[in-house]
């Protein structure tokens, strides 16, 4: 977990620097254009579902449900709630400091705050990552299925943000790195 925390933190810092330097801006715009050209009504509905799954209400609901069940109340809920709280605060603070504009063309959903890092990507990586790492530490045979589940959900939520024109790809990548760093650090701290 220490290695994952360090690698994720390094990945986040690298994307933060790349954004500040504007090195990837043209490539990101080209990637966004290719997604826009390939939008379909069915795929758009699916992406709206996943972007809504990453909003505050579903995230809080899942966090509260973990406290509702005796099996997860002490083993999973506290670290998951901690990860959600920490990553939400960090994403909010970093957005205010970096002040990166969101894409301006072809948005299917409107957002008012800044783009980097994607809070949806960060929160989904932190929440599902913490759940997966905690279950994996309690049930070693569940490590692979939980890791696949966490990565898939976080991927779909993050990708939906780029598909819908709300974020640049590096906003989402930065969010995933931030969320993974928080999840691994919080899980490590709760395990010790």
CSV table of C-alpha atoms in Angstrom, one decimal, residues 40-190:
chain,number,residue,atom,x,y,z
A,40,UNK,CA,-24.6,7.8,-29.6
A,41,UNK,CA,-27.9,8.2,-27.8
A,42,UNK,CA,-27.5,4.8,-26.0
A,43,UNK,CA,-23.9,5.5,-25.0
A,44,UNK,CA,-24.9,9.0,-23.8
A,45,UNK,CA,-27.7,7.5,-21.6
A,46,UNK,CA,-25.2,5.1,-20.1
A,47,UNK,CA,-22.6,7.8,-19.5
A,48,UNK,CA,-25.3,10.0,-17.8
A,49,UNK,CA,-26.1,7.1,-15.5
A,50,UNK,CA,-22.4,6.7,-14.5
A,51,UNK,CA,-21.8,10.4,-14.1
A,52,UNK,CA,-24.9,10.5,-11.8
A,53,UNK,CA,-23.6,7.5,-9.9
A,54,UNK,CA,-20.5,9.6,-9.0
A,55,UNK,CA,-22.5,12.6,-7.6
A,56,UNK,CA,-22.7,13.4,-3.9
A,57,UNK,CA,-26.0,11.8,-3.1
A,58,UNK,CA,-25.2,8.3,-4.3
A,59,UNK,CA,-21.7,8.5,-2.8
A,60,UNK,CA,-23.1,9.6,0.6
A,61,UNK,CA,-25.9,6.9,0.3
A,62,UNK,CA,-23.3,4.2,-0.2
A,63,UNK,CA,-21.2,5.5,2.6
A,64,UNK,CA,-24.2,5.5,5.0
A,65,UNK,CA,-25.3,2.1,3.9
A,66,UNK,CA,-21.9,0.7,5.0
A,67,UNK,CA,-22.7,2.0,8.5
A,68,UNK,CA,-26.2,0.5,8.4
A,69,UNK,CA,-25.0,-3.1,8.2
A,70,UNK,CA,-23.3,-4.8,11.2
A,71,UNK,CA,-20.8,-6.7,9.0
A,72,UNK,CA,-19.5,-3.5,7.4
A,73,UNK,CA,-20.1,-0.9,10.2
A,74,UNK,CA,-16.7,-1.5,11.9
A,75,UNK,CA,-14.7,-3.2,9.2
A,76,UNK,CA,-15.3,-1.0,6.1
A,77,UNK,CA,-17.4,2.0,6.8
A,78,UNK,CA,-15.0,4.2,8.9
A,79,UNK,CA,-12.2,4.1,6.4
A,80,UNK,CA,-14.5,4.6,3.5
A,81,UNK,CA,-16.1,7.6,5.1
A,82,UNK,CA,-12.6,9.0,5.9
A,83,UNK,CA,-11.5,8.5,2.3
A,84,UNK,CA,-14.6,10.2,0.9
A,85,UNK,CA,-14.2,13.1,3.3
A,86,UNK,CA,-10.5,13.6,2.8
A,87,UNK,CA,-10.6,13.3,-1.0
A,88,UNK,CA,-13.6,15.6,-1.3
A,89,UNK,CA,-11.9,18.3,0.7
A,90,UNK,CA,-8.6,17.9,-1.2
A,91,UNK,CA,-10.4,18.0,-4.6
A,92,UNK,CA,-12.3,21.1,-3.6
A,93,UNK,CA,-9.1,22.9,-2.3
A,94,UNK,CA,-7.0,21.9,-5.4
A,95,UNK,CA,-9.8,23.1,-7.8
A,96,UNK,CA,-9.6,26.5,-6.1
A,97,UNK,CA,-5.9,26.6,-6.2
A,98,UNK,CA,-5.4,25.4,-9.8
A,99,UNK,CA,-8.4,27.1,-11.3
A,100,UNK,CA,-8.4,25.1,-14.5
A,101,UNK,CA,-11.2,25.9,-16.9
A,102,UNK,CA,-13.4,23.1,-18.1
A,103,UNK,CA,-13.9,22.3,-21.8
A,104,UNK,CA,-16.2,24.9,-23.3
A,105,UNK,CA,-17.6,23.1,-26.4
A,106,UNK,CA,-20.1,20.3,-26.7
A,107,UNK,CA,-21.0,19.9,-23.1
A,108,UNK,CA,-23.9,17.6,-22.4
A,109,UNK,CA,-23.9,18.5,-18.7
A,110,UNK,CA,-23.2,21.9,-17.1
A,111,UNK,CA,-20.9,22.3,-14.1
A,112,UNK,CA,-19.9,25.6,-12.5
A,113,UNK,CA,-16.7,25.0,-10.7
A,114,UNK,CA,-13.2,24.4,-12.1
A,115,UNK,CA,-12.0,21.2,-13.8
A,116,UNK,CA,-8.8,19.9,-12.2
A,117,UNK,CA,-9.0,17.4,-10.6
A,118,UNK,CA,-12.3,15.7,-11.4
A,119,UNK,CA,-14.0,15.3,-8.1
A,120,UNK,CA,-16.2,12.5,-9.5
A,121,UNK,CA,-13.0,10.6,-10.6
A,122,UNK,CA,-11.2,11.3,-7.3
A,123,UNK,CA,-14.2,10.4,-5.1
A,124,UNK,CA,-15.0,7.2,-7.0
A,125,UNK,CA,-11.4,6.0,-6.9
A,126,UNK,CA,-11.2,6.8,-3.2
A,127,UNK,CA,-14.5,5.2,-2.2
A,128,UNK,CA,-14.5,2.1,-4.3
A,129,UNK,CA,-10.7,1.8,-3.9
A,130,UNK,CA,-11.0,1.9,-0.1
A,131,UNK,CA,-13.8,-0.6,-0.1
A,132,UNK,CA,-11.8,-3.0,-2.4
A,133,UNK,CA,-8.5,-2.6,-0.5
A,134,UNK,CA,-10.3,-3.2,2.8
A,135,UNK,CA,-12.2,-6.2,1.7
A,136,UNK,CA,-9.1,-7.5,0.0
A,137,UNK,CA,-7.1,-7.2,3.3
A,138,UNK,CA,-9.9,-9.0,5.2
A,139,UNK,CA,-10.6,-11.7,2.5
A,140,UNK,CA,-7.4,-12.2,0.5
A,141,UNK,CA,-9.3,-14.4,-2.0
A,142,UNK,CA,-11.5,-11.4,-2.9
A,143,UNK,CA,-8.5,-9.1,-3.8
A,144,UNK,CA,-8.7,-9.6,-7.6
A,145,UNK,CA,-12.5,-9.4,-8.0
A,146,UNK,CA,-12.7,-6.4,-5.8
A,147,UNK,CA,-9.9,-4.6,-7.6
A,148,UNK,CA,-11.5,-5.3,-10.9
A,149,UNK,CA,-14.9,-4.0,-9.6
A,150,UNK,CA,-13.4,-0.9,-8.1
A,151,UNK,CA,-11.4,-0.1,-11.2
A,152,UNK,CA,-14.3,-0.7,-13.5
A,153,UNK,CA,-16.7,1.6,-11.6
A,154,UNK,CA,-14.1,4.3,-11.1
A,155,UNK,CA,-13.2,4.1,-14.8
A,156,UNK,CA,-16.8,4.4,-16.0
A,157,UNK,CA,-17.6,7.3,-13.7
A,158,UNK,CA,-14.4,9.1,-14.7
A,159,UNK,CA,-14.7,8.3,-18.4
A,160,UNK,CA,-18.3,9.6,-18.4
A,161,UNK,CA,-17.0,13.0,-17.4
A,162,UNK,CA,-14.8,13.2,-20.5
A,163,UNK,CA,-17.5,11.7,-22.8
A,164,UNK,CA,-20.1,14.3,-21.6
A,165,UNK,CA,-17.7,17.1,-22.2
A,166,UNK,CA,-17.4,18.2,-18.6
A,167,UNK,CA,-13.7,17.4,-18.1
A,168,UNK,CA,-10.5,17.1,-20.0
A,169,UNK,CA,-8.8,13.7,-19.8
A,170,UNK,CA,-6.0,14.9,-17.5
A,171,UNK,CA,-8.7,16.2,-15.1
A,172,UNK,CA,-10.0,12.7,-14.8
A,173,UNK,CA,-6.5,11.0,-14.7
A,174,UNK,CA,-5.5,13.5,-12.0
A,175,UNK,CA,-8.7,12.7,-10.0
A,176,UNK,CA,-8.0,8.9,-10.3
A,177,UNK,CA,-4.5,9.3,-9.0
A,178,UNK,CA,-5.6,11.6,-6.2
A,179,UNK,CA,-8.4,9.2,-5.2
A,180,UNK,CA,-6.1,6.2,-5.3
A,181,UNK,CA,-3.5,7.9,-3.2
A,182,UNK,CA,-6.1,8.8,-0.6
A,183,UNK,CA,-7.7,5.3,-0.6
A,184,UNK,CA,-4.3,3.5,-0.2
A,185,UNK,CA,-3.1,5.9,2.5
A,186,UNK,CA,-6.3,5.7,4.5
A,187,UNK,CA,-6.5,1.9,4.2
A,188,UNK,CA,-2.9,1.6,5.3
A,189,UNK,CA,-3.5,3.9,8.3
A,190,UNK,CA,-6.6,2.0,9.3
